[in-house]
Coordinates of C-alpha atoms and ligand atoms in Angstrom, one line a residue:
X602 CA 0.0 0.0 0.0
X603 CA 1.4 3.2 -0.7
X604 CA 1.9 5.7 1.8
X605 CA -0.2 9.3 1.4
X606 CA -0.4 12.7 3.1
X607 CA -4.2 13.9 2.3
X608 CA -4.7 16.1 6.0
X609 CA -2.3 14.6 8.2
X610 CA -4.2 11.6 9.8
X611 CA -2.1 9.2 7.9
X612 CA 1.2 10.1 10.5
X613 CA 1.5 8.7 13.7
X614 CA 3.6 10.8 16.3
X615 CA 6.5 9.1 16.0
X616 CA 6.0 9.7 12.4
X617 CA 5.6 13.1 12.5
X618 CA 8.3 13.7 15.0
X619 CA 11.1 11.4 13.0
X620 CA 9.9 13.9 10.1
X621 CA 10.9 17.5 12.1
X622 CA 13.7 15.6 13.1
X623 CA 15.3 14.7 9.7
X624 CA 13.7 17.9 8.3
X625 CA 16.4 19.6 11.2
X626 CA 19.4 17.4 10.1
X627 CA 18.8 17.8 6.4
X628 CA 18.4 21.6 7.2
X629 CA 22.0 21.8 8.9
X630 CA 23.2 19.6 6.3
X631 CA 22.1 21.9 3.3
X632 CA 23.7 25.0 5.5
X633 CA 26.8 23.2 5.3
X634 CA 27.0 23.0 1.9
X635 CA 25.6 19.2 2.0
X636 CA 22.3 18.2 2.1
X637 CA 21.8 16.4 -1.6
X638 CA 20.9 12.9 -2.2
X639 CA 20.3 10.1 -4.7
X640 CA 17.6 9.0 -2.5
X641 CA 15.1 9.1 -5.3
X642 CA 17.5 7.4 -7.9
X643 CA 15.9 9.5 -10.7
X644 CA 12.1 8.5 -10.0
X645 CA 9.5 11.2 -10.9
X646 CA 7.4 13.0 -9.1
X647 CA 4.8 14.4 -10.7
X648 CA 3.7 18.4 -9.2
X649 CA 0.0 19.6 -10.0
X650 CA -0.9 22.8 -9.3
X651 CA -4.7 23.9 -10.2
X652 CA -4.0 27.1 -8.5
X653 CA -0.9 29.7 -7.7
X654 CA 1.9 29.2 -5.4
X655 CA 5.1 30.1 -4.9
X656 CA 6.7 28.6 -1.8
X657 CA 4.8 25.3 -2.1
X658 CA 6.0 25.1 -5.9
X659 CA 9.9 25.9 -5.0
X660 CA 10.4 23.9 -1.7
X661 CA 8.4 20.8 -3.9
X662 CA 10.8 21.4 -7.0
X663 CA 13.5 21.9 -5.5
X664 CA 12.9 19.3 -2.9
X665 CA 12.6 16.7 -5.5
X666 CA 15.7 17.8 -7.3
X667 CA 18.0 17.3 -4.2
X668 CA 16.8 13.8 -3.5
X669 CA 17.9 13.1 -7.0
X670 CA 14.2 12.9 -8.7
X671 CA 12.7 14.7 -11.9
X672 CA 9.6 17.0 -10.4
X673 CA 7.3 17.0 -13.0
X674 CA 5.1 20.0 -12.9
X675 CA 2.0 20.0 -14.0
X676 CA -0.3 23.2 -14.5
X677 CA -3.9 22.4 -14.1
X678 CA -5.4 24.6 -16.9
X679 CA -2.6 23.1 -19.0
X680 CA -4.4 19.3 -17.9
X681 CA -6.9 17.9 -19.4
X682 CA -8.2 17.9 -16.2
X683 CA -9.3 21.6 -17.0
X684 CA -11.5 20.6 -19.6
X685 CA -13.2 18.0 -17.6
X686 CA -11.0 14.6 -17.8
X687 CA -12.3 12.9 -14.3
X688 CA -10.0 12.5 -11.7
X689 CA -10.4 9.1 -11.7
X690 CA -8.4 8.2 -15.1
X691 CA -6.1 11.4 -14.2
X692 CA -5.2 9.4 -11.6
X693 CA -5.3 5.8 -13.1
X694 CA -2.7 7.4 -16.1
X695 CA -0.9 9.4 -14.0
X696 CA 0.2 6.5 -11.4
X697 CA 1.7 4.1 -14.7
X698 CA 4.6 6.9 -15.2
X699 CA 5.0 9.0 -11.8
X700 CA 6.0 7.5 -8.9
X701 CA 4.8 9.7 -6.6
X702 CA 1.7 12.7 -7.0
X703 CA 1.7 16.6 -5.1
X704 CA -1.2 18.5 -5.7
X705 CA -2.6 21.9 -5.1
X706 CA -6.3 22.0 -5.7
X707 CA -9.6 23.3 -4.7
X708 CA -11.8 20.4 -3.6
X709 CA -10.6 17.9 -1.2
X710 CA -12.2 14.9 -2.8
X711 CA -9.6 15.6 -5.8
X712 CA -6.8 14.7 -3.5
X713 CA -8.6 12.0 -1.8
X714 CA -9.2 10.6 -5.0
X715 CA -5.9 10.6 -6.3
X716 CA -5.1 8.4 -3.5
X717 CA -7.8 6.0 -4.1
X718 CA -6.8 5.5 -7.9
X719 CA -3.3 6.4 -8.4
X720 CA -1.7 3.8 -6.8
X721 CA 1.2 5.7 -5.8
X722 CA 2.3 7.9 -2.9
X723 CA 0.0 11.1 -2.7
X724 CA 0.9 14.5 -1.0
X725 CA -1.4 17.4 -0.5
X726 CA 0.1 20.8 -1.5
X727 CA -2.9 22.6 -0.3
X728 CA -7.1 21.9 -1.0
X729 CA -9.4 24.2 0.5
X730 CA -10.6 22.0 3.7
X731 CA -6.3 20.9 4.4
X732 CA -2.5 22.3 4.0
X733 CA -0.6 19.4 5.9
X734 CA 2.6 20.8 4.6
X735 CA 2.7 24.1 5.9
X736 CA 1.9 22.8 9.0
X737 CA 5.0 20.1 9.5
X738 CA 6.8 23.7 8.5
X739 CA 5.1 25.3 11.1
X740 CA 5.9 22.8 13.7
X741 CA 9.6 22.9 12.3
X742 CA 9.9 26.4 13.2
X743 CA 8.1 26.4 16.5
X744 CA 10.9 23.4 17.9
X745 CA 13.6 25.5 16.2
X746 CA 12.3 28.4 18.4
X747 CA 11.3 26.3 21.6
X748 CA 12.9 23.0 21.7
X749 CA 9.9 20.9 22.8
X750 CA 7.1 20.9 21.3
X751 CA 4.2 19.4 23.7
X752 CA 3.3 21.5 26.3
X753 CA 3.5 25.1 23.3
X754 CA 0.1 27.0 23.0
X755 CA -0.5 28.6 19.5
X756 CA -2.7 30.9 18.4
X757 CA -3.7 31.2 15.3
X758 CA -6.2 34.3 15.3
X759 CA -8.9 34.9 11.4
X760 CA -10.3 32.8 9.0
X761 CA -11.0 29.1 10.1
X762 CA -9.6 28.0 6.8
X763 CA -7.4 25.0 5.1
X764 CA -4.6 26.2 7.1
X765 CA -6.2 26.5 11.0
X766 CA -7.7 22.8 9.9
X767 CA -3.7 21.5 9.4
X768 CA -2.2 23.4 12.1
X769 CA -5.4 21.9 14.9
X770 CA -4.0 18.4 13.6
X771 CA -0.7 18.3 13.6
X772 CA -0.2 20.8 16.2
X773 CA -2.7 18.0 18.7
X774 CA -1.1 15.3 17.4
X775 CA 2.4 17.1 18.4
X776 CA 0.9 17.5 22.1
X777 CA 0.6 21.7 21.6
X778 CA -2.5 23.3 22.4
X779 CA -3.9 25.0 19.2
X780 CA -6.1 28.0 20.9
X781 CA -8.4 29.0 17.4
X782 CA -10.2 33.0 17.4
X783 CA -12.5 33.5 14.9
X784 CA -15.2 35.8 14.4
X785 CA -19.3 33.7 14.3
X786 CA -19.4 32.3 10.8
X787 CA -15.9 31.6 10.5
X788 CA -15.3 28.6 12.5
X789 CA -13.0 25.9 11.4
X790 CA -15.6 23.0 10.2
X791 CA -16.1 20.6 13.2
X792 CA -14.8 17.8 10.8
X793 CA -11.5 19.6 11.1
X794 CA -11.9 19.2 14.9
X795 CA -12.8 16.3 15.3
X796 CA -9.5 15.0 13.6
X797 CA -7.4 17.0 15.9
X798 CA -9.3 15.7 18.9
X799 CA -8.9 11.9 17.5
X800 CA -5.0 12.4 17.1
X801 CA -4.4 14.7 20.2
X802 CA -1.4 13.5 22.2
X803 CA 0.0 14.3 25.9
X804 CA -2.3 17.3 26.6
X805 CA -2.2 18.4 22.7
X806 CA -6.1 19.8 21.6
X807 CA -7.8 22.5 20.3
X808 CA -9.8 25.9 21.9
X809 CA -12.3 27.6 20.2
X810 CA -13.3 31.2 20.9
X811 CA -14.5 34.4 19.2
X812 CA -11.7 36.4 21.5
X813 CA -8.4 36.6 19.9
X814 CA -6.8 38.2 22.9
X815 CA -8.4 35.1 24.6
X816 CA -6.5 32.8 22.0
X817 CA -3.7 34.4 22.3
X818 CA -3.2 35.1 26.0
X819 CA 0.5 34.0 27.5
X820 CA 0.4 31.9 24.0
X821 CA 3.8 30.9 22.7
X822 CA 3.3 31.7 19.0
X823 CA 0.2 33.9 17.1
X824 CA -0.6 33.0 14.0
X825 CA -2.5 34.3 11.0
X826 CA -3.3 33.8 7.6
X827 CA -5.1 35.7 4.8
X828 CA -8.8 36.9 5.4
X829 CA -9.4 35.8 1.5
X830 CA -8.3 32.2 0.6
X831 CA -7.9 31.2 -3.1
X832 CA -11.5 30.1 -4.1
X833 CA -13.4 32.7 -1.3
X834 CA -15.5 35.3 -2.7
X835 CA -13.5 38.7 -1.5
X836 CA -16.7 40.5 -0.1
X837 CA -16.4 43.8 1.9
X838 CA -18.5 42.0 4.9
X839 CA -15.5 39.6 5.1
X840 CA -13.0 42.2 5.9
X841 CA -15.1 44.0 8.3
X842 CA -15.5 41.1 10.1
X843 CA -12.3 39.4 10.4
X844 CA -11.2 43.1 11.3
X845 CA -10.4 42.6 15.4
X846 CA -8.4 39.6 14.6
X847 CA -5.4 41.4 13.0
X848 CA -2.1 40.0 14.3
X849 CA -0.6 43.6 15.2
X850 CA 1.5 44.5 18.6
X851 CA -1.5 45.0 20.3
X852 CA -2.3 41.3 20.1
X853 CA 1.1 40.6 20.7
X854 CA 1.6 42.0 23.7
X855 CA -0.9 39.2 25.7
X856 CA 1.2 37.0 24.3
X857 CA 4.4 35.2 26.3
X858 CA 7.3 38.1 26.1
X859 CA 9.3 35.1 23.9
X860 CA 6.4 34.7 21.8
X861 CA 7.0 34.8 18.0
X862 CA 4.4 35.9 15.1
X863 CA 3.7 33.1 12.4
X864 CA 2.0 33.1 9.1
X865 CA 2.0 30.9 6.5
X866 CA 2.2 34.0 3.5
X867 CA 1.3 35.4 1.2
X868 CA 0.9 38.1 3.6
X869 CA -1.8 41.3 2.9
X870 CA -0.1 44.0 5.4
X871 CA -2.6 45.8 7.1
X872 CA -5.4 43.5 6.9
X873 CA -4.6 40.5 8.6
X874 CA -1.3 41.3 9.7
X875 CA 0.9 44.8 10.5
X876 CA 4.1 45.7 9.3
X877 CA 5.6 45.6 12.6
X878 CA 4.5 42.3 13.2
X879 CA 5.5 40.7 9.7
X880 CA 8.9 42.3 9.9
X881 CA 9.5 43.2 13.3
X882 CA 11.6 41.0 16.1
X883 CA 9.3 38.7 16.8
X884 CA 8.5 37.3 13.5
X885 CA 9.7 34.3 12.5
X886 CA 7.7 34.1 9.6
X887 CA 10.5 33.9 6.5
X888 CA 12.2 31.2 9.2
X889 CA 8.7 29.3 8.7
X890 CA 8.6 30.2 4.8
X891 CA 12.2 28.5 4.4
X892 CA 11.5 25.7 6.9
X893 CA 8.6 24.2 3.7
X894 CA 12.0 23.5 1.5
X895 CA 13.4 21.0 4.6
X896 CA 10.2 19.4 6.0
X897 CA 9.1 18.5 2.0
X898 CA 12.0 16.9 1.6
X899 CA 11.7 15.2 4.5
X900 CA 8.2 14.2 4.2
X901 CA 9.4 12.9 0.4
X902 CA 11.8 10.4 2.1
X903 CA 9.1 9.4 4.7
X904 CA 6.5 8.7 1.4
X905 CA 9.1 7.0 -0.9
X906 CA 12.1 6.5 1.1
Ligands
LIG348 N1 2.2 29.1 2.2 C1 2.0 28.7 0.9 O1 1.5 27.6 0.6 O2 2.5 29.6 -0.1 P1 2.2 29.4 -1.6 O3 0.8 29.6 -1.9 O4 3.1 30.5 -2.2 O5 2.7 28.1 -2.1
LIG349 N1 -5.6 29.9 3.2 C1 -4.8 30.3 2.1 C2 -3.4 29.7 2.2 C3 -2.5 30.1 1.1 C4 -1.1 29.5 1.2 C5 -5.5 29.9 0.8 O1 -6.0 28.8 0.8 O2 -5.5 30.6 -0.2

Protein backbone atom coordinates (compact mmCIF):
# COMPACT_ATOMS: atom_id res chain seq x y z
CA UNK A 1 0.00 0.00 0.00
CA UNK A 2 1.40 3.22 -0.66
CA UNK A 3 1.92 5.69 1.79
CA UNK A 4 -0.22 9.28 1.41
CA UNK A 5 -0.36 12.68 3.08
CA UNK A 6 -4.24 13.86 2.29
CA UNK A 7 -4.72 16.12 6.01
CA UNK A 8 -2.25 14.60 8.23
CA UNK A 9 -4.16 11.55 9.80
CA UNK A 10 -2.14 9.21 7.88
CA UNK A 11 1.21 10.07 10.50
CA UNK A 12 1.55 8.68 13.75
CA UNK A 13 3.55 10.81 16.32
CA UNK A 14 6.47 9.07 16.01
CA UNK A 15 5.97 9.73 12.36
CA UNK A 16 5.56 13.09 12.53
CA UNK A 17 8.29 13.65 15.03
CA UNK A 18 11.09 11.42 13.04
CA UNK A 19 9.92 13.88 10.10
CA UNK A 20 10.94 17.52 12.06
CA UNK A 21 13.73 15.61 13.15
CA UNK A 22 15.27 14.66 9.73
CA UNK A 23 13.74 17.89 8.33
CA UNK A 24 16.42 19.55 11.20
CA UNK A 25 19.39 17.38 10.13
CA UNK A 26 18.81 17.78 6.37
CA UNK A 27 18.39 21.56 7.16
CA UNK A 28 22.01 21.78 8.86
CA UNK A 29 23.16 19.61 6.26
CA UNK A 30 22.14 21.89 3.27
CA UNK A 31 23.70 25.00 5.46
CA UNK A 32 26.82 23.22 5.34
CA UNK A 33 27.03 23.01 1.88
CA UNK A 34 25.65 19.21 1.98
CA UNK A 35 22.35 18.21 2.05
CA UNK A 36 21.77 16.40 -1.58
CA UNK A 37 20.94 12.92 -2.21
CA UNK A 38 20.25 10.13 -4.71
CA UNK A 39 17.63 9.03 -2.54
CA UNK A 40 15.15 9.10 -5.29
CA UNK A 41 17.54 7.38 -7.93
CA UNK A 42 15.92 9.54 -10.69
CA UNK A 43 12.10 8.55 -10.05
CA UNK A 44 9.54 11.19 -10.95
CA UNK A 45 7.41 13.00 -9.11
CA UNK A 46 4.76 14.42 -10.70
CA UNK A 47 3.70 18.36 -9.19
CA UNK A 48 -0.05 19.64 -10.03
CA UNK A 49 -0.93 22.82 -9.29
CA UNK A 50 -4.73 23.95 -10.16
CA UNK A 51 -4.01 27.12 -8.51
CA UNK A 52 -0.94 29.72 -7.73
CA UNK A 53 1.90 29.25 -5.38
CA UNK A 54 5.10 30.13 -4.85
CA UNK A 55 6.66 28.57 -1.80
CA UNK A 56 4.79 25.30 -2.15
CA UNK A 57 6.03 25.10 -5.94
CA UNK A 58 9.88 25.87 -5.02
CA UNK A 59 10.43 23.89 -1.74
CA UNK A 60 8.41 20.79 -3.92
CA UNK A 61 10.82 21.42 -7.05
CA UNK A 62 13.45 21.90 -5.54
CA UNK A 63 12.93 19.33 -2.95
CA UNK A 64 12.60 16.69 -5.49
CA UNK A 65 15.69 17.82 -7.27
CA UNK A 66 18.04 17.29 -4.25
CA UNK A 67 16.81 13.83 -3.49
CA UNK A 68 17.89 13.15 -6.99
CA UNK A 69 14.22 12.88 -8.72
CA UNK A 70 12.75 14.74 -11.87
CA UNK A 71 9.57 17.01 -10.37
CA UNK A 72 7.34 16.98 -13.03
CA UNK A 73 5.12 20.04 -12.86
CA UNK A 74 2.00 19.96 -14.02
CA UNK A 75 -0.27 23.20 -14.47
CA UNK A 76 -3.87 22.40 -14.07
CA UNK A 77 -5.37 24.60 -16.89
CA UNK A 78 -2.57 23.13 -19.00
CA UNK A 79 -4.42 19.26 -17.90
CA UNK A 80 -6.94 17.86 -19.36
CA UNK A 81 -8.18 17.91 -16.15
CA UNK A 82 -9.33 21.63 -17.02
CA UNK A 83 -11.49 20.57 -19.62
CA UNK A 84 -13.17 17.99 -17.57
CA UNK A 85 -11.02 14.60 -17.82
CA UNK A 86 -12.33 12.88 -14.29
CA UNK A 87 -9.99 12.47 -11.71
CA UNK A 88 -10.45 9.14 -11.74
CA UNK A 89 -8.43 8.17 -15.08
CA UNK A 90 -6.14 11.43 -14.20
CA UNK A 91 -5.21 9.39 -11.56
CA UNK A 92 -5.26 5.83 -13.11
CA UNK A 93 -2.68 7.41 -16.09
CA UNK A 94 -0.88 9.42 -14.04
CA UNK A 95 0.17 6.45 -11.39
CA UNK A 96 1.72 4.06 -14.66
CA UNK A 97 4.55 6.93 -15.23
CA UNK A 98 5.03 9.00 -11.81
CA UNK A 99 5.97 7.48 -8.85
CA UNK A 100 4.76 9.74 -6.63
CA UNK A 101 1.73 12.68 -7.04
CA UNK A 102 1.70 16.58 -5.11
CA UNK A 103 -1.23 18.50 -5.72
CA UNK A 104 -2.63 21.93 -5.09
CA UNK A 105 -6.29 21.97 -5.69
CA UNK A 106 -9.59 23.28 -4.71
CA UNK A 107 -11.81 20.37 -3.55
CA UNK A 108 -10.58 17.95 -1.22
CA UNK A 109 -12.16 14.87 -2.78
CA UNK A 110 -9.64 15.58 -5.79
CA UNK A 111 -6.82 14.70 -3.47
CA UNK A 112 -8.60 11.96 -1.80
CA UNK A 113 -9.18 10.59 -5.02
CA UNK A 114 -5.91 10.56 -6.33
CA UNK A 115 -5.06 8.42 -3.48
CA UNK A 116 -7.77 6.02 -4.07
CA UNK A 117 -6.80 5.46 -7.87
CA UNK A 118 -3.32 6.36 -8.44
CA UNK A 119 -1.67 3.77 -6.84
CA UNK A 120 1.18 5.66 -5.77
CA UNK A 121 2.29 7.94 -2.92
CA UNK A 122 -0.03 11.08 -2.67
CA UNK A 123 0.92 14.52 -1.05
CA UNK A 124 -1.39 17.40 -0.51
CA UNK A 125 0.07 20.77 -1.53
CA UNK A 126 -2.90 22.60 -0.34
CA UNK A 127 -7.14 21.93 -0.99
CA UNK A 128 -9.43 24.21 0.47
CA UNK A 129 -10.62 21.97 3.74
CA UNK A 130 -6.28 20.93 4.39
CA UNK A 131 -2.52 22.34 3.99
CA UNK A 132 -0.60 19.41 5.92
CA UNK A 133 2.61 20.84 4.56
CA UNK A 134 2.70 24.10 5.87
CA UNK A 135 1.86 22.83 9.00
CA UNK A 136 4.96 20.06 9.45
CA UNK A 137 6.85 23.74 8.46
CA UNK A 138 5.11 25.31 11.07
CA UNK A 139 5.93 22.79 13.73
CA UNK A 140 9.64 22.93 12.33
CA UNK A 141 9.86 26.40 13.25
CA UNK A 142 8.11 26.38 16.45
CA UNK A 143 10.86 23.35 17.85
CA UNK A 144 13.63 25.46 16.23
CA UNK A 145 12.29 28.40 18.39
CA UNK A 146 11.33 26.32 21.63
CA UNK A 147 12.90 22.95 21.72
CA UNK A 148 9.95 20.87 22.80
CA UNK A 149 7.09 20.93 21.35
CA UNK A 150 4.20 19.38 23.69
CA UNK A 151 3.29 21.47 26.28
CA UNK A 152 3.51 25.08 23.32
CA UNK A 153 0.09 26.99 22.96
CA UNK A 154 -0.53 28.63 19.53
CA UNK A 155 -2.74 30.87 18.37
CA UNK A 156 -3.71 31.22 15.28
CA UNK A 157 -6.22 34.34 15.30
CA UNK A 158 -8.85 34.91 11.43
CA UNK A 159 -10.32 32.83 9.03
CA UNK A 160 -11.03 29.13 10.06
CA UNK A 161 -9.65 27.96 6.76
CA UNK A 162 -7.42 24.98 5.15
CA UNK A 163 -4.61 26.24 7.06
CA UNK A 164 -6.19 26.53 11.01
CA UNK A 165 -7.75 22.80 9.86
CA UNK A 166 -3.72 21.52 9.41
CA UNK A 167 -2.21 23.42 12.07
CA UNK A 168 -5.39 21.95 14.86
CA UNK A 169 -4.04 18.45 13.58
CA UNK A 170 -0.74 18.35 13.62
CA UNK A 171 -0.21 20.80 16.17
CA UNK A 172 -2.68 18.03 18.72
CA UNK A 173 -1.06 15.31 17.40
CA UNK A 174 2.41 17.05 18.36
CA UNK A 175 0.94 17.51 22.06
CA UNK A 176 0.60 21.67 21.58
CA UNK A 177 -2.51 23.28 22.40
CA UNK A 178 -3.93 25.04 19.18
CA UNK A 179 -6.15 27.95 20.90
CA UNK A 180 -8.41 28.99 17.44
CA UNK A 181 -10.17 32.96 17.36
CA UNK A 182 -12.48 33.47 14.90
CA UNK A 183 -15.21 35.77 14.41
CA UNK A 184 -19.33 33.67 14.29
CA UNK A 185 -19.38 32.27 10.80
CA UNK A 186 -15.88 31.65 10.52
CA UNK A 187 -15.25 28.62 12.47
CA UNK A 188 -13.02 25.93 11.40
CA UNK A 189 -15.62 22.97 10.16
CA UNK A 190 -16.09 20.59 13.21
CA UNK A 191 -14.84 17.85 10.78
CA UNK A 192 -11.53 19.58 11.12
CA UNK A 193 -11.87 19.24 14.87
CA UNK A 194 -12.82 16.26 15.28
CA UNK A 195 -9.49 14.97 13.61
CA UNK A 196 -7.43 17.05 15.85
CA UNK A 197 -9.32 15.70 18.88
CA UNK A 198 -8.90 11.88 17.53
CA UNK A 199 -5.04 12.41 17.10
CA UNK A 200 -4.43 14.66 20.25
CA UNK A 201 -1.39 13.54 22.21
CA UNK A 202 -0.01 14.30 25.85
CA UNK A 203 -2.32 17.30 26.58
CA UNK A 204 -2.21 18.45 22.65
CA UNK A 205 -6.11 19.76 21.64
CA UNK A 206 -7.76 22.47 20.34
CA UNK A 207 -9.77 25.95 21.91
CA UNK A 208 -12.29 27.64 20.18
CA UNK A 209 -13.31 31.20 20.85
CA UNK A 210 -14.46 34.42 19.21
CA UNK A 211 -11.70 36.42 21.49
CA UNK A 212 -8.42 36.61 19.86
CA UNK A 213 -6.78 38.18 22.91
CA UNK A 214 -8.37 35.05 24.59
CA UNK A 215 -6.53 32.77 22.02
CA UNK A 216 -3.67 34.42 22.34
CA UNK A 217 -3.24 35.10 25.99
CA UNK A 218 0.54 34.00 27.52
CA UNK A 219 0.39 31.94 23.98
CA UNK A 220 3.79 30.88 22.72
CA UNK A 221 3.30 31.69 19.02
CA UNK A 222 0.21 33.86 17.08
CA UNK A 223 -0.62 33.00 14.00
CA UNK A 224 -2.46 34.31 11.04
CA UNK A 225 -3.29 33.78 7.58
CA UNK A 226 -5.07 35.70 4.82
CA UNK A 227 -8.78 36.95 5.40
CA UNK A 228 -9.39 35.80 1.53
CA UNK A 229 -8.30 32.23 0.63
CA UNK A 230 -7.86 31.17 -3.13
CA UNK A 231 -11.49 30.11 -4.14
CA UNK A 232 -13.36 32.70 -1.30
CA UNK A 233 -15.54 35.29 -2.66
CA UNK A 234 -13.48 38.74 -1.50
CA UNK A 235 -16.69 40.52 -0.13
CA UNK A 236 -16.42 43.75 1.91
CA UNK A 237 -18.47 42.04 4.89
CA UNK A 238 -15.46 39.58 5.13
CA UNK A 239 -12.97 42.17 5.87
CA UNK A 240 -15.12 44.04 8.31
CA UNK A 241 -15.51 41.06 10.13
CA UNK A 242 -12.28 39.39 10.41
CA UNK A 243 -11.21 43.12 11.26
CA UNK A 244 -10.39 42.57 15.35
CA UNK A 245 -8.39 39.63 14.58
CA UNK A 246 -5.43 41.35 13.02
CA UNK A 247 -2.08 40.01 14.31
CA UNK A 248 -0.55 43.62 15.20
CA UNK A 249 1.54 44.46 18.59
CA UNK A 250 -1.49 44.95 20.35
CA UNK A 251 -2.27 41.27 20.12
CA UNK A 252 1.15 40.58 20.67
CA UNK A 253 1.59 42.02 23.69
CA UNK A 254 -0.89 39.23 25.74
CA UNK A 255 1.15 36.98 24.32
CA UNK A 256 4.36 35.17 26.32
CA UNK A 257 7.30 38.07 26.05
CA UNK A 258 9.34 35.05 23.91
CA UNK A 259 6.42 34.66 21.78
CA UNK A 260 7.02 34.76 18.01
CA UNK A 261 4.35 35.91 15.12
CA UNK A 262 3.73 33.14 12.45
CA UNK A 263 2.04 33.15 9.09
CA UNK A 264 1.97 30.87 6.46
CA UNK A 265 2.23 33.97 3.49
CA UNK A 266 1.25 35.42 1.25
CA UNK A 267 0.93 38.15 3.56
CA UNK A 268 -1.82 41.35 2.88
CA UNK A 269 -0.14 44.00 5.44
CA UNK A 270 -2.63 45.83 7.06
CA UNK A 271 -5.44 43.45 6.85
CA UNK A 272 -4.65 40.51 8.64
CA UNK A 273 -1.28 41.29 9.70
CA UNK A 274 0.87 44.82 10.51
CA UNK A 275 4.08 45.72 9.28
CA UNK A 276 5.62 45.63 12.58
CA UNK A 277 4.49 42.25 13.23
CA UNK A 278 5.54 40.72 9.68
CA UNK A 279 8.95 42.35 9.95
CA UNK A 280 9.48 43.17 13.33
CA UNK A 281 11.65 41.04 16.08
CA UNK A 282 9.26 38.70 16.81
CA UNK A 283 8.49 37.31 13.49
CA UNK A 284 9.68 34.29 12.51
CA UNK A 285 7.75 34.11 9.58
CA UNK A 286 10.53 33.87 6.55
CA UNK A 287 12.18 31.24 9.20
CA UNK A 288 8.71 29.26 8.70
CA UNK A 289 8.63 30.23 4.75
CA UNK A 290 12.22 28.47 4.42
CA UNK A 291 11.52 25.71 6.85
CA UNK A 292 8.58 24.20 3.75
CA UNK A 293 11.98 23.51 1.50
CA UNK A 294 13.38 20.99 4.58
CA UNK A 295 10.23 19.43 6.03
CA UNK A 296 9.11 18.48 2.04
CA UNK A 297 12.03 16.91 1.56
CA UNK A 298 11.67 15.15 4.54
CA UNK A 299 8.23 14.16 4.16
CA UNK A 300 9.44 12.86 0.35
CA UNK A 301 11.81 10.39 2.13
CA UNK A 302 9.06 9.44 4.70
CA UNK A 303 6.53 8.70 1.43
CA UNK A 304 9.14 7.00 -0.87
CA UNK A 305 12.11 6.53 1.12
N1 LIG B 1 2.23 29.14 2.16
C1 LIG B 1 2.02 28.70 0.89
O1 LIG B 1 1.49 27.62 0.64
O2 LIG B 1 2.46 29.57 -0.05
P1 LIG B 1 2.24 29.42 -1.62
O3 LIG B 1 0.77 29.63 -1.88
O4 LIG B 1 3.08 30.51 -2.22
O5 LIG B 1 2.67 28.07 -2.06
N1 LIG C 1 -5.58 29.91 3.21
C1 LIG C 1 -4.78 30.30 2.08
C2 LIG C 1 -3.41 29.72 2.19
C3 LIG C 1 -2.47 30.11 1.09
C4 LIG C 1 -1.12 29.49 1.24
C5 LIG C 1 -5.47 29.87 0.80
O1 LIG C 1 -6.03 28.76 0.76
O2 LIG C 1 -5.47 30.63 -0.15
Amino acid sequence: MAKHFLDGTELSPDDLAAILDRAAELKAARAAGEGVSNLLGGRTVALVFERPSTRTRMSSEIAVHELGGHPMVLSGDAMQLSRGESIRDTALVMGRMAHAIGIRTGAHANVEGLAEYSGVPVFNLLSEAHHPCQALADLLTLRERFGELAGLRLAYVGDGNNVTASLMILGAMAGVTVAVATPDGYAPKPEAVELADSVATSGGGVELTVDPEQASAEADAVYTDVWVSMGDEDSARRKLDLEPYQLNAKLMSVAKPAAIALHCLPAHVGEEITEEALYGEQSAIFDQAENRLHVQKALLEHLLG
